[in-house]
Amino acid sequence: GIQVEQSPPDLILQEGANSTLRCNFSDSVNNLQWFHQNPWGQLINLFYIPSGTKQNGRLSATTVATERYSLLYISSSQTTDSGVYFCAVRGSQGNLIFGKGTKLSVKP
Amino acid sequence: GAGVSQSPSNKVTEKGKDVELRCDPISGHTALYWYRQSLGQGLEFLIYFQGNSAPDKSGLPSDRFSAERTGGSVSTLTIQRTQQEDSAVYLCASSARPGQPDNEQFFGPGTRLTVL
């Protein structure tokens, strides 16, 4: 099956800093989502981005499907950005296959 | 409702008891998915419903796990004779366009199950 790898596993930032999170996947995909899991465990949809670039406020994402990776950019980070960021791609049943996540801590 | 809802939010049970977890998908979404998030195991897919049918149940961890969906809406995940390794957060998701490439999934808040 498809393997999804995220890096880095942990990231500590000072408030205001920028960061880039990476997601590599082992096979071609036609569905990729980024999620933020907040401290209460809720998975919040950030981007549906099988290819191309999207932006939403301080967040943007780029997926290069032909090279099997996606990047999530966080600019001017805030303490509320803390949590775990997951990348997920579509599996054979339409289910999502998740990476292990990047745990982000933003310090004031 | 506006989003996927799940109940209960927390469930503590004793080993050997049966539990039922409920998921109410976004109105109009025909596909429903169950996942499990365990410490150290990440997010694991359990089962998928298209309408009331579950084409493949092979993702369920054991025969103690079963799920059903009625009326193409609410789904129930049942765990019989719970074991301590069943402790996890059980997440439900729904989507509007199953089988299509643009199949964005939306998640509920989860049920945290603790088996003592």
mmCIF file of C-alpha atoms in Angstrom:
data_model
loop_
_atom_site.group_PDB
_atom_site.id
_atom_site.type_symbol
_atom_site.label_atom_id
_atom_site.label_comp_id
_atom_site.label_asym_id
_atom_site.label_seq_id
_atom_site.Cartn_x
_atom_site.Cartn_y
_atom_site.Cartn_z
ATOM 1 C CA GLY A 1 0.000 0.000 0.000
ATOM 2 C CA ILE A 2 0.860 3.650 -0.189
ATOM 3 C CA GLN A 3 3.328 4.910 2.398
ATOM 4 C CA VAL A 4 3.126 8.463 3.731
ATOM 5 C CA GLU A 5 6.094 10.026 5.490
ATOM 6 C CA GLN A 6 6.097 13.385 7.215
ATOM 7 C CA SER A 7 8.989 15.494 8.371
ATOM 8 C CA PRO A 8 10.094 16.766 10.729
ATOM 9 C CA PRO A 9 8.380 14.703 13.441
ATOM 10 C CA ASP A 10 8.725 17.556 15.944
ATOM 11 C CA LEU A 11 9.160 21.272 15.475
ATOM 12 C CA ILE A 12 9.533 24.055 18.033
ATOM 13 C CA LEU A 13 9.133 27.637 16.867
ATOM 14 C CA GLN A 14 9.212 31.049 18.405
ATOM 15 C CA GLU A 15 6.060 33.037 17.803
ATOM 16 C CA GLY A 16 6.354 34.948 14.543
ATOM 17 C CA ALA A 17 8.653 32.465 12.831
ATOM 18 C CA ASN A 18 7.912 30.711 9.545
ATOM 19 C CA SER A 19 8.083 26.987 8.908
ATOM 20 C CA THR A 20 7.739 24.342 6.217
ATOM 21 C CA LEU A 21 6.314 20.879 6.824
ATOM 22 C CA ARG A 22 6.885 18.118 4.295
ATOM 23 C CA CYS A 23 4.858 15.096 3.218
ATOM 24 C CA ASN A 24 6.295 12.421 0.924
ATOM 25 C CA PHE A 25 4.171 9.636 -0.522
ATOM 26 C CA SER A 26 5.237 6.442 -2.239
ATOM 27 C CA ASP A 27 2.805 6.265 -5.161
ATOM 28 C CA SER A 28 0.756 8.544 -7.365
ATOM 29 C CA VAL A 29 -2.311 9.939 -5.650
ATOM 30 C CA ASN A 30 -5.363 11.910 -6.710
ATOM 31 C CA ASN A 31 -6.422 13.109 -3.281
ATOM 32 C CA LEU A 32 -4.283 14.717 -0.598
ATOM 33 C CA GLN A 33 -5.455 16.515 2.504
ATOM 34 C CA TRP A 34 -3.685 18.452 5.258
ATOM 35 C CA PHE A 35 -5.192 18.529 8.738
ATOM 36 C CA HIS A 36 -4.440 20.286 12.003
ATOM 37 C CA GLN A 37 -5.244 18.287 15.120
ATOM 38 C CA ASN A 38 -5.826 20.720 17.932
ATOM 39 C CA PRO A 39 -5.068 19.983 21.606
ATOM 40 C CA TRP A 40 -8.625 18.673 22.066
ATOM 41 C CA GLY A 41 -8.086 16.073 19.348
ATOM 42 C CA GLN A 42 -10.301 17.585 16.668
ATOM 43 C CA LEU A 43 -9.036 17.143 13.107
ATOM 44 C CA ILE A 44 -9.506 20.408 11.262
ATOM 45 C CA ASN A 45 -9.366 20.466 7.485
ATOM 46 C CA LEU A 46 -6.695 22.814 6.225
ATOM 47 C CA PHE A 47 -6.343 21.992 2.549
ATOM 48 C CA TYR A 48 -7.629 19.572 -0.029
ATOM 49 C CA ILE A 49 -4.747 19.746 -2.495
ATOM 50 C CA PRO A 50 -4.048 16.848 -4.873
ATOM 51 C CA SER A 51 -1.922 19.186 -6.989
ATOM 52 C CA GLY A 52 -0.955 22.830 -7.325
ATOM 53 C CA THR A 53 -0.844 25.570 -4.714
ATOM 54 C CA LYS A 54 -3.460 26.975 -2.389
ATOM 55 C CA GLN A 55 -3.376 29.707 0.222
ATOM 56 C CA ASN A 56 -5.572 30.426 3.210
ATOM 57 C CA GLY A 57 -4.427 33.326 5.348
ATOM 58 C CA ARG A 58 -1.056 32.561 6.905
ATOM 59 C CA LEU A 59 -1.121 29.005 5.609
ATOM 60 C CA SER A 60 -0.349 27.778 2.140
ATOM 61 C CA ALA A 61 0.260 24.382 0.600
ATOM 62 C CA THR A 62 1.861 23.048 -2.535
ATOM 63 C CA THR A 63 1.611 19.539 -3.940
ATOM 64 C CA VAL A 64 3.904 18.327 -6.720
ATOM 65 C CA ALA A 65 2.142 15.115 -7.641
ATOM 66 C CA THR A 66 4.709 14.032 -10.240
ATOM 67 C CA GLU A 67 7.444 14.160 -7.604
ATOM 68 C CA ARG A 68 5.232 12.693 -4.857
ATOM 69 C CA TYR A 69 5.473 15.349 -2.202
ATOM 70 C CA SER A 70 3.482 18.113 -0.615
ATOM 71 C CA LEU A 71 4.576 21.079 1.502
ATOM 72 C CA LEU A 72 2.653 23.035 4.113
ATOM 73 C CA TYR A 73 3.901 26.546 4.836
ATOM 74 C CA ILE A 74 3.064 28.376 8.041
ATOM 75 C CA SER A 75 4.025 32.033 8.161
ATOM 76 C CA SER A 76 4.134 34.338 11.173
ATOM 77 C CA SER A 77 3.318 31.451 13.488
ATOM 78 C CA GLN A 78 1.069 31.975 16.507
ATOM 79 C CA THR A 79 0.692 29.962 19.691
ATOM 80 C CA THR A 80 -2.711 28.812 18.449
ATOM 81 C CA ASP A 81 -0.943 27.041 15.564
ATOM 82 C CA SER A 82 0.403 24.485 18.047
ATOM 83 C CA GLY A 83 -0.763 20.927 17.602
ATOM 84 C CA VAL A 84 -0.140 18.058 15.233
ATOM 85 C CA TYR A 85 -0.266 18.489 11.471
ATOM 86 C CA PHE A 86 -1.232 15.456 9.417
ATOM 87 C CA CYS A 87 -0.946 14.767 5.749
ATOM 88 C CA ALA A 88 -3.222 12.070 4.303
ATOM 89 C CA VAL A 89 -3.643 10.532 0.860
ATOM 90 C CA ARG A 90 -6.421 8.458 -0.643
ATOM 91 C CA GLY A 91 -6.271 4.680 -0.340
ATOM 92 C CA SER A 92 -7.907 1.997 -2.458
ATOM 93 C CA GLN A 93 -11.305 2.199 -0.719
ATOM 94 C CA GLY A 94 -11.422 5.959 -0.710
ATOM 95 C CA ASN A 95 -10.170 5.899 2.870
ATOM 96 C CA LEU A 96 -7.372 8.214 3.934
ATOM 97 C CA ILE A 97 -3.880 6.932 4.704
ATOM 98 C CA PHE A 98 -2.214 9.182 7.229
ATOM 99 C CA GLY A 99 1.375 10.056 7.930
ATOM 100 C CA LYS A 100 2.572 10.032 11.524
ATOM 101 C CA GLY A 101 2.280 13.795 11.756
ATOM 102 C CA THR A 102 4.457 16.754 12.672
ATOM 103 C CA LYS A 103 4.042 17.988 16.240
ATOM 104 C CA LEU A 104 4.386 21.759 16.266
ATOM 105 C CA SER A 105 4.935 23.806 19.399
ATOM 106 C CA VAL A 106 4.890 27.583 19.069
ATOM 107 C CA LYS A 107 6.392 29.393 22.061
ATOM 108 C CA PRO A 108 5.303 32.924 23.022
ATOM 109 C CA GLY B 1 -26.135 19.486 11.491
ATOM 110 C CA ALA B 2 -23.228 21.607 10.401
ATOM 111 C CA GLY B 3 -20.581 18.974 10.934
ATOM 112 C CA VAL B 4 -19.972 15.343 11.814
ATOM 113 C CA SER B 5 -21.084 14.543 15.344
ATOM 114 C CA GLN B 6 -20.098 11.629 17.537
ATOM 115 C CA SER B 7 -21.313 10.311 20.857
ATOM 116 C CA PRO B 8 -20.371 9.777 23.529
ATOM 117 C CA SER B 9 -17.361 12.069 23.640
ATOM 118 C CA ASN B 10 -15.812 9.927 26.348
ATOM 119 C CA LYS B 11 -16.475 6.354 27.380
ATOM 120 C CA VAL B 12 -14.859 4.474 30.239
ATOM 121 C CA THR B 13 -15.679 0.790 30.457
ATOM 122 C CA GLU B 14 -14.468 -2.337 32.139
ATOM 123 C CA LYS B 15 -12.637 -5.080 30.305
ATOM 124 C CA GLY B 16 -15.086 -7.585 28.869
ATOM 125 C CA LYS B 17 -18.007 -5.177 28.478
ATOM 126 C CA ASP B 18 -19.570 -4.245 25.142
ATOM 127 C CA VAL B 19 -19.616 -0.639 23.909
ATOM 128 C CA GLU B 20 -21.441 1.217 21.150
ATOM 129 C CA LEU B 21 -20.092 4.338 19.500
ATOM 130 C CA ARG B 22 -22.283 6.527 17.345
ATOM 131 C CA CYS B 23 -21.544 8.727 14.358
ATOM 132 C CA ASP B 24 -23.894 11.171 12.657
ATOM 133 C CA PRO B 25 -22.416 12.343 9.336
ATOM 134 C CA ILE B 26 -22.859 15.651 7.568
ATOM 135 C CA SER B 27 -26.313 15.825 6.051
ATOM 136 C CA GLY B 28 -26.273 14.602 2.445
ATOM 137 C CA HIS B 29 -22.917 12.816 2.692
ATOM 138 C CA THR B 30 -23.270 9.292 1.375
ATOM 139 C CA ALA B 31 -19.887 7.949 2.457
ATOM 140 C CA LEU B 32 -18.922 7.337 6.070
ATOM 141 C CA TYR B 33 -15.580 6.187 7.455
ATOM 142 C CA TRP B 34 -14.388 4.948 10.847
ATOM 143 C CA TYR B 35 -10.797 5.411 11.990
ATOM 144 C CA ARG B 36 -8.954 4.722 15.224
ATOM 145 C CA GLN B 37 -6.155 6.776 16.739
ATOM 146 C CA SER B 38 -4.025 4.994 19.314
ATOM 147 C CA LEU B 39 -0.936 6.230 21.102
ATOM 148 C CA GLY B 40 2.023 5.141 19.041
ATOM 149 C CA GLN B 41 -0.137 3.721 16.232
ATOM 150 C CA GLY B 42 -1.212 6.818 14.396
ATOM 151 C CA LEU B 43 -4.506 7.023 12.538
ATOM 152 C CA GLU B 44 -5.763 3.646 11.361
ATOM 153 C CA PHE B 45 -8.641 3.055 8.923
ATOM 154 C CA LEU B 46 -11.282 0.621 10.156
ATOM 155 C CA ILE B 47 -14.267 0.499 7.791
ATOM 156 C CA TYR B 48 -16.070 2.422 5.078
ATOM 157 C CA PHE B 49 -19.770 2.677 4.236
ATOM 158 C CA GLN B 50 -21.243 3.696 0.925
ATOM 159 C CA GLY B 51 -24.889 4.155 1.755
ATOM 160 C CA ASN B 52 -25.723 1.288 4.121
ATOM 161 C CA SER B 53 -23.181 -1.110 2.633
ATOM 162 C CA ALA B 54 -19.670 -1.827 3.822
ATOM 163 C CA PRO B 55 -17.858 -3.383 0.829
ATOM 164 C CA ASP B 56 -14.763 -4.398 2.783
ATOM 165 C CA LYS B 57 -14.559 -5.155 6.478
ATOM 166 C CA SER B 58 -10.953 -6.331 6.448
ATOM 167 C CA GLY B 59 -9.726 -3.213 8.264
ATOM 168 C CA LEU B 60 -11.584 -4.126 11.447
ATOM 169 C CA PRO B 61 -8.973 -5.285 14.020
ATOM 170 C CA SER B 62 -10.829 -8.420 15.123
ATOM 171 C CA ASP B 63 -14.221 -10.136 14.971
ATOM 172 C CA ARG B 64 -15.137 -8.341 18.210
ATOM 173 C CA PHE B 65 -15.586 -5.223 16.105
ATOM 174 C CA SER B 66 -18.662 -4.660 13.986
ATOM 175 C CA ALA B 67 -20.332 -1.660 12.409
ATOM 176 C CA GLU B 68 -23.623 -0.885 10.817
ATOM 177 C CA ARG B 69 -25.291 2.015 9.122
ATOM 178 C CA THR B 70 -29.008 2.417 8.703
ATOM 179 C CA GLY B 71 -31.004 4.778 6.535
ATOM 180 C CA GLY B 72 -27.808 5.940 4.878
ATOM 181 C CA SER B 73 -27.126 8.219 7.814
ATOM 182 C CA VAL B 74 -26.171 7.307 11.389
ATOM 183 C CA SER B 75 -23.564 4.620 11.951
ATOM 184 C CA THR B 76 -22.795 2.573 15.035
ATOM 185 C CA LEU B 77 -19.461 0.928 15.787
ATOM 186 C CA THR B 78 -19.793 -1.884 18.320
ATOM 187 C CA ILE B 79 -16.933 -3.447 20.215
ATOM 188 C CA GLN B 80 -17.769 -6.652 22.071
ATOM 189 C CA ARG B 81 -15.849 -8.012 25.040
ATOM 190 C CA THR B 82 -13.592 -4.947 25.150
ATOM 191 C CA GLN B 83 -9.886 -5.374 25.830
ATOM 192 C CA GLN B 84 -7.398 -2.838 27.140
ATOM 193 C CA GLU B 85 -5.750 -2.608 23.707
ATOM 194 C CA ASP B 86 -9.052 -1.254 22.363
ATOM 195 C CA SER B 87 -8.415 1.978 24.272
ATOM 196 C CA ALA B 88 -8.103 4.715 21.667
ATOM 197 C CA VAL B 89 -9.885 7.651 20.113
ATOM 198 C CA TYR B 90 -12.413 6.488 17.537
ATOM 199 C CA LEU B 91 -12.951 9.008 14.750
ATOM 200 C CA CYS B 92 -15.676 9.145 12.174
ATOM 201 C CA ALA B 93 -15.533 11.009 8.871
ATOM 202 C CA SER B 94 -17.934 11.592 6.029
ATOM 203 C CA SER B 95 -17.641 12.699 2.425
ATOM 204 C CA ALA B 96 -19.993 13.687 -0.346
ATOM 205 C CA ARG B 97 -18.321 12.174 -3.353
ATOM 206 C CA PRO B 98 -17.073 8.679 -2.609
ATOM 207 C CA GLY B 99 -15.226 6.982 -5.408
ATOM 208 C CA GLN B 100 -14.362 10.287 -6.972
ATOM 209 C CA PRO B 101 -10.903 11.814 -6.882
ATOM 210 C CA ASP B 102 -12.242 14.942 -5.209
ATOM 211 C CA ASN B 103 -13.385 13.133 -2.097
ATOM 212 C CA GLU B 104 -12.648 15.517 0.762
ATOM 213 C CA GLN B 105 -13.364 13.959 4.131
ATOM 214 C CA PHE B 106 -14.552 15.806 7.218
ATOM 215 C CA PHE B 107 -14.022 14.441 10.702
ATOM 216 C CA GLY B 108 -16.056 14.400 13.865
ATOM 217 C CA PRO B 109 -14.622 15.222 17.310
ATOM 218 C CA GLY B 110 -14.079 11.559 18.175
ATOM 219 C CA THR B 111 -14.988 9.258 21.039
ATOM 220 C CA ARG B 112 -12.234 8.615 23.569
ATOM 221 C CA LEU B 113 -12.594 5.015 24.757
ATOM 222 C CA THR B 114 -10.799 3.863 27.878
ATOM 223 C CA VAL B 115 -10.945 0.190 28.834
ATOM 224 C CA LEU B 116 -9.942 -0.458 32.431
#
